[in-house]
CSV table of C-alpha atoms and ligand atoms in Angstrom, one decimal:
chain,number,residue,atom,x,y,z
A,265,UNK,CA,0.0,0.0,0.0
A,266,UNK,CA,0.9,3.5,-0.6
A,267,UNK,CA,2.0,5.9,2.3
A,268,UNK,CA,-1.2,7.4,2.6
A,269,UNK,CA,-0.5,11.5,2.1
A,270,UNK,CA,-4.1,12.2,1.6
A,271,UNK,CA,-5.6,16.0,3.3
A,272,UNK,CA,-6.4,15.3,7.1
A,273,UNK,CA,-7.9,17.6,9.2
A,274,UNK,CA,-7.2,17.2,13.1
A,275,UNK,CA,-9.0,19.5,15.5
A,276,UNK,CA,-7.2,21.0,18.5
A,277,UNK,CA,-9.6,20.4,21.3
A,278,UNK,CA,-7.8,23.8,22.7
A,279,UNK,CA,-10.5,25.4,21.0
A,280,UNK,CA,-13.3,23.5,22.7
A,281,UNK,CA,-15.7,23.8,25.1
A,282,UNK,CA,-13.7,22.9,28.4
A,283,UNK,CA,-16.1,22.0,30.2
A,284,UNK,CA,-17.5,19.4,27.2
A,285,UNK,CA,-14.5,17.7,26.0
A,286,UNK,CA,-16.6,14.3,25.7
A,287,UNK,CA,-19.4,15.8,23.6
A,288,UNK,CA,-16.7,17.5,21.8
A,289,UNK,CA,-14.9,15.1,20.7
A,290,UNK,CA,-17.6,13.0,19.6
A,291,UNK,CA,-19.5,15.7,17.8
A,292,UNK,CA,-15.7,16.8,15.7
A,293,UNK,CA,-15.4,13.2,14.7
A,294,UNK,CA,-19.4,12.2,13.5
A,295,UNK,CA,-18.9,16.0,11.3
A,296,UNK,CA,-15.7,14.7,9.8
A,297,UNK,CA,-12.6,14.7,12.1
A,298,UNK,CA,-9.4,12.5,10.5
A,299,UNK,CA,-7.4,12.9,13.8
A,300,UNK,CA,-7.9,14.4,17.5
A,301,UNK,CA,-5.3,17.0,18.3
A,302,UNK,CA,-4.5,17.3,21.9
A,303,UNK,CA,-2.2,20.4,23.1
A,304,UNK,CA,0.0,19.3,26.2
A,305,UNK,CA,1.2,22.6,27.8
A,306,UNK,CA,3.1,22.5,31.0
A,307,UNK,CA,3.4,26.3,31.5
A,308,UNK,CA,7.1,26.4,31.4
A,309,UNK,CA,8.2,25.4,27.8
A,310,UNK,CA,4.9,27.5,26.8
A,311,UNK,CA,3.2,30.3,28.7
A,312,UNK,CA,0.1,28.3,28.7
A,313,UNK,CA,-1.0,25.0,30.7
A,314,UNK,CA,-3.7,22.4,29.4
A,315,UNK,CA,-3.9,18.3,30.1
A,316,UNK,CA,-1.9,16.2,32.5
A,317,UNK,CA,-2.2,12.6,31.5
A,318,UNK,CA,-5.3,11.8,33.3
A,319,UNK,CA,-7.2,14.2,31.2
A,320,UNK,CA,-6.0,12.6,28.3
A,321,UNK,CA,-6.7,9.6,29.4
A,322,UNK,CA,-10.4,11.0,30.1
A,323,UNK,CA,-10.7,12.2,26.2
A,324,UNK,CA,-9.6,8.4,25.3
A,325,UNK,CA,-12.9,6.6,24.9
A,326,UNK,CA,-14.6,9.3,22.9
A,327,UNK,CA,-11.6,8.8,20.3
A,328,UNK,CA,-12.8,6.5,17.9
A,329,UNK,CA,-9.7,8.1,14.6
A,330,UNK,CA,-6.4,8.9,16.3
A,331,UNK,CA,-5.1,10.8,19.4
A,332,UNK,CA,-2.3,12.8,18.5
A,333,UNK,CA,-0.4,14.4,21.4
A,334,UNK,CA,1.1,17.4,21.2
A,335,UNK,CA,3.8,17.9,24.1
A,336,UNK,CA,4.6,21.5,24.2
A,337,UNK,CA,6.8,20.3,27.8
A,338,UNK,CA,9.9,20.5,28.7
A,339,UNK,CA,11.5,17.8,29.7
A,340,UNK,CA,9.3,15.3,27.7
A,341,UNK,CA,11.0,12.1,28.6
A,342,UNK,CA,9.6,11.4,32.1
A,343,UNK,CA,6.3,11.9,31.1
A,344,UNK,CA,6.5,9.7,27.6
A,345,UNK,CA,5.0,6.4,29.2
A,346,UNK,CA,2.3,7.9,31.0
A,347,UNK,CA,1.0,9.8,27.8
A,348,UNK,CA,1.3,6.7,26.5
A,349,UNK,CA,-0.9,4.4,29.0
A,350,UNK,CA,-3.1,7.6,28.7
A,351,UNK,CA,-4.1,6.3,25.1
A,352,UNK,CA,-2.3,8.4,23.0
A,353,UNK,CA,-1.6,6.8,19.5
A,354,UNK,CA,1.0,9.5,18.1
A,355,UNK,CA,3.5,11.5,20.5
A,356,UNK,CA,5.2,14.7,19.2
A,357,UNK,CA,7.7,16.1,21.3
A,358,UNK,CA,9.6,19.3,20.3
A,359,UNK,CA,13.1,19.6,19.3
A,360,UNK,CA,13.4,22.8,21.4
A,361,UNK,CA,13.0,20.9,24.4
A,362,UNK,CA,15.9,19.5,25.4
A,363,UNK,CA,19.1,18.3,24.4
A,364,UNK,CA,18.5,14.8,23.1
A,365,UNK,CA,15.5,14.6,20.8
A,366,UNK,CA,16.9,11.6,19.1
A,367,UNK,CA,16.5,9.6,22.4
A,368,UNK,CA,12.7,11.0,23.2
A,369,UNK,CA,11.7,9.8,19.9
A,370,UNK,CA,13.5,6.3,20.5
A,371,UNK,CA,11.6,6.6,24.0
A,372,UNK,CA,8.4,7.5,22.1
A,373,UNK,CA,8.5,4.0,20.4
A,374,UNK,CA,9.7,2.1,22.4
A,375,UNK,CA,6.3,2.3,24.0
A,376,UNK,CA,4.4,1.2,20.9
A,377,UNK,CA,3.5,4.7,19.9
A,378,UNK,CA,3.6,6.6,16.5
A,379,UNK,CA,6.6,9.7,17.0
A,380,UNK,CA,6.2,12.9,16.4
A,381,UNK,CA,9.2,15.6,16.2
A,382,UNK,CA,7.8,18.9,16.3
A,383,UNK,CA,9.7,22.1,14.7
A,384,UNK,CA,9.1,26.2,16.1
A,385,UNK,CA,9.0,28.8,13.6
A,386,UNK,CA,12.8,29.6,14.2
A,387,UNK,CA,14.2,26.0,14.0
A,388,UNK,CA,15.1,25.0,10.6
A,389,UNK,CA,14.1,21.8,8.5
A,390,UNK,CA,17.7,20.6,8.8
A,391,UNK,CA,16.8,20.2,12.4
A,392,UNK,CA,15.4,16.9,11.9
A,393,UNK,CA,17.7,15.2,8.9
A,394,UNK,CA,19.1,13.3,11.3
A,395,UNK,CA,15.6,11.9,13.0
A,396,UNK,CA,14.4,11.1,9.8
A,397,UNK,CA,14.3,7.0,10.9
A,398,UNK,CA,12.7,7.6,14.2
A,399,UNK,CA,9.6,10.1,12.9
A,400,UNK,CA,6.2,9.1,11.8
A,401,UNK,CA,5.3,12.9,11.9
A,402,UNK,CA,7.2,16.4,11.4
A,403,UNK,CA,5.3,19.1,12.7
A,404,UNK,CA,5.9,22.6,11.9
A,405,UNK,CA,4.4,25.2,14.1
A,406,UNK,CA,3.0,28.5,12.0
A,407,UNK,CA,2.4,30.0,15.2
A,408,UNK,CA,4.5,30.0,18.3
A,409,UNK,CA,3.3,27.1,20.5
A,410,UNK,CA,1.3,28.4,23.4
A,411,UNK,CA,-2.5,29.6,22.2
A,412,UNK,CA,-5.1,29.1,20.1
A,413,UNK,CA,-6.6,32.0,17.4
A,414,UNK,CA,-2.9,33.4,16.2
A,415,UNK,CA,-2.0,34.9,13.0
A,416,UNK,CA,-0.1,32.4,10.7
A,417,UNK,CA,3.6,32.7,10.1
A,418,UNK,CA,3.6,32.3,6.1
A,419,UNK,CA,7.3,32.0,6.5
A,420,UNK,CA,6.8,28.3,7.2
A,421,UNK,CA,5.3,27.6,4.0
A,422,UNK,CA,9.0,27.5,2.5
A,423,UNK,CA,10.1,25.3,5.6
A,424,UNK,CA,7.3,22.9,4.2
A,425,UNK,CA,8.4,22.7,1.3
A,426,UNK,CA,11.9,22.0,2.4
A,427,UNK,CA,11.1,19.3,4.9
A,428,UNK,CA,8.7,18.0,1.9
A,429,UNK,CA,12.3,17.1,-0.2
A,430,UNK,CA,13.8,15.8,2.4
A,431,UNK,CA,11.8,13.3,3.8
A,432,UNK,CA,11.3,12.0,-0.4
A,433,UNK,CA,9.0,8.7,-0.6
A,434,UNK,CA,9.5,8.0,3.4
A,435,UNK,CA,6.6,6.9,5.3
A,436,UNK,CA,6.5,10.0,7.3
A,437,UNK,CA,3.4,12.9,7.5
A,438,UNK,CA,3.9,16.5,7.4
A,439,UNK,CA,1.7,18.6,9.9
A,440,UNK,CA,0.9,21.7,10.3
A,441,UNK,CA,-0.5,23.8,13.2
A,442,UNK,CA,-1.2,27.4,13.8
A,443,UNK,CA,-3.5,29.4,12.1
A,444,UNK,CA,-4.9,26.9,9.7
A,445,UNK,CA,-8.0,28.3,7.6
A,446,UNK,CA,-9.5,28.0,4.7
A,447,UNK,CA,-7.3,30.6,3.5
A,448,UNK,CA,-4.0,28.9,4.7
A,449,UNK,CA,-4.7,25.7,4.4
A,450,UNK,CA,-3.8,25.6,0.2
A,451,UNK,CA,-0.5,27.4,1.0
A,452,UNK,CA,0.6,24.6,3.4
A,453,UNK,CA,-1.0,21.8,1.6
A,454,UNK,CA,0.6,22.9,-1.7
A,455,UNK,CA,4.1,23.1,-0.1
A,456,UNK,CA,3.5,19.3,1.1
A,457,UNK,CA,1.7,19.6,4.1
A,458,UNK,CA,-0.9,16.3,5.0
A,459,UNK,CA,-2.2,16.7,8.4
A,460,UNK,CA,-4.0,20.4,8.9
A,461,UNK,CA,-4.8,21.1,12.6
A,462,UNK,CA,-6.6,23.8,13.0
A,463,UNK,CA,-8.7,24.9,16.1
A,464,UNK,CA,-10.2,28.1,16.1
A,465,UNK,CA,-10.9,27.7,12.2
A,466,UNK,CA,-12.9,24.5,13.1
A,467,UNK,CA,-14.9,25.0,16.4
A,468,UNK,CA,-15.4,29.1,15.7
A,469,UNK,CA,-19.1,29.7,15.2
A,470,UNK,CA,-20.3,25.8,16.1
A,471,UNK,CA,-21.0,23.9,19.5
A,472,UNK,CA,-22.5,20.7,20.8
A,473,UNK,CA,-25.8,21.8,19.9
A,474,UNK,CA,-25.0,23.0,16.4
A,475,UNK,CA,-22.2,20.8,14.6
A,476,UNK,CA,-23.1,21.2,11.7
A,477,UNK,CA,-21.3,24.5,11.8
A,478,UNK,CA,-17.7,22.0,12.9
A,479,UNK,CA,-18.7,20.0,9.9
A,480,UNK,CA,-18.8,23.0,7.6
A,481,UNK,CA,-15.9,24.5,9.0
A,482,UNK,CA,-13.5,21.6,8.5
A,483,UNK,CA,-15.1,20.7,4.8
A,484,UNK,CA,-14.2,24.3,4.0
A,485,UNK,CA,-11.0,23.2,5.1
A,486,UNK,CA,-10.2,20.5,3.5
A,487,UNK,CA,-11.7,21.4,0.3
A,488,UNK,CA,-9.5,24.4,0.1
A,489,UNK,CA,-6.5,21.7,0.3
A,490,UNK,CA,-7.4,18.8,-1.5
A,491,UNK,CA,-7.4,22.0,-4.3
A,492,UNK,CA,-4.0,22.9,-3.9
A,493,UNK,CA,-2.6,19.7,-3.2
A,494,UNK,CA,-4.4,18.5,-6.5
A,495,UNK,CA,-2.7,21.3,-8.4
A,496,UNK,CA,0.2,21.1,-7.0
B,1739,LIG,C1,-0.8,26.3,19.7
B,1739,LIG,C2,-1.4,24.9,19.5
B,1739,LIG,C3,-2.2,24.8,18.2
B,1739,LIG,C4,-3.4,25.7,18.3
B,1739,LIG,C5,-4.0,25.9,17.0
B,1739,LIG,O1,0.3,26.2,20.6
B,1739,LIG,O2,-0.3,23.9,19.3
B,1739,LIG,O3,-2.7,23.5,18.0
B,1739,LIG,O4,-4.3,25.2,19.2
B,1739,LIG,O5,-5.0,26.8,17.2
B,1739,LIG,P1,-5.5,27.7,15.9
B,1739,LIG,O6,-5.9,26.7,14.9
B,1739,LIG,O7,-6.7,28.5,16.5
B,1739,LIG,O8,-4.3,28.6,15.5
B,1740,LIG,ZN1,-0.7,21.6,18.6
């Protein structure tokens, strides 16, 4: 089978109703969710702080796709195993983090876990050349990590592209997060971009009671780039 580099959308539960993470999740995924995006902040590698493992262990039966964990913590590796029993299918884990990223992600699957290595807007592609055999996932930020509803950093869209030659016909996903909407979404998708996450762009304007509004938000979307990626 062919590495599968087909559009998915992954909604950051940031943007959702935190006191309805359940319903939230459930009601993303029946109006077209591919993935589950959940930000880890820890306060300390990013001004902001979100879910401790037993939170994401909470989400875990309403995911029916994938959980993909975002750690925006530093240091990851004591806490790789427990976001792993949590349920988490993909781990991503930041270069900027610490000194040995090429361990984390070794850590990362040694607990039977997709890996994730996760680039800021200031570290280059070239960061990762060398993790290239120990990532399922790149992820480059188009927003520094910390908060939802920022402006995108279209200086990324080259770094896409970049990471995009490098990685060649390896089994490996390029995602994107920060400031993904319809608008942004062809410029990333056309550079080689395959997993969107977007949270404000998807839960803006929708709730519980009205999904329909998630399920038109994330088919705007997508639609914008399965475009670009078509004509690219
Ligand atoms: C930022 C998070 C992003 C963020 C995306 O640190 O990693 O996932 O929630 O939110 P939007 O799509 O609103 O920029
Ligand atoms: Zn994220």
């Amino acid at each position: 089978m062919p590495f599968d580099r087909s559009i998915k959308i992954a909604p950051s539960i940031l943007s959702a109703d935190f006191a309805n993470f359940g319903a939230e999740i459930r009601a993303i995924e029946a109006q077209g969710a591919d993935w589950v995006h959940v930000d880890v902040m820890d306060g300390h590698f990013v001004p902001n702080l979100t879910f401790g493992p037993p939170a994401v262990k909470a989400f875990r039966p309403h995911v029916r796709t994938f959980m993909d964990v975002h750690l925006m913590i530093a240091p990851v590796d004591p806490y790789i195993e427990a976001y792993a029993e949590a349920g988490a299918d993909l781990i991503a884990a930041h270069v900027e983090a610490g000194p040995h990223i090429h361990r984390t992600l070794q850590a990362i699957r040694a607990q039977g876990v997709k890996s994730g290595v996760v680039l800021n807007p200031a570290t280059p592609a070239e960061a990762v050349e060398y993790l290239l055999d120990l990532a399922d996932l790149v992820l480059v930020m188009s927003v520094n990590p910390g908060f939802g509803g920022q402006s995108f950093i279209a200086s990324q869209v080259a770094k896409i592209a970049r990471l995009r030659a490098m990685i060649g016909d390896r089994p490996i996903h390029i995602q994107v997060d920060g400031g993904i909407t319809p608008e942004t979404a062809p410029l990333v998708a056309a550079a080689g971009a395959d997993v969107l996450v977007a949270g404000s762009a998807v839960f803006k304007g929708g709730s519980v009671e009205t999904p329909a509004v998630y399920g038109a938000n994330i088919a705007a979307i997508r639609a914008a780039a399965e475009a670009a990626q078509a004509a690219a």
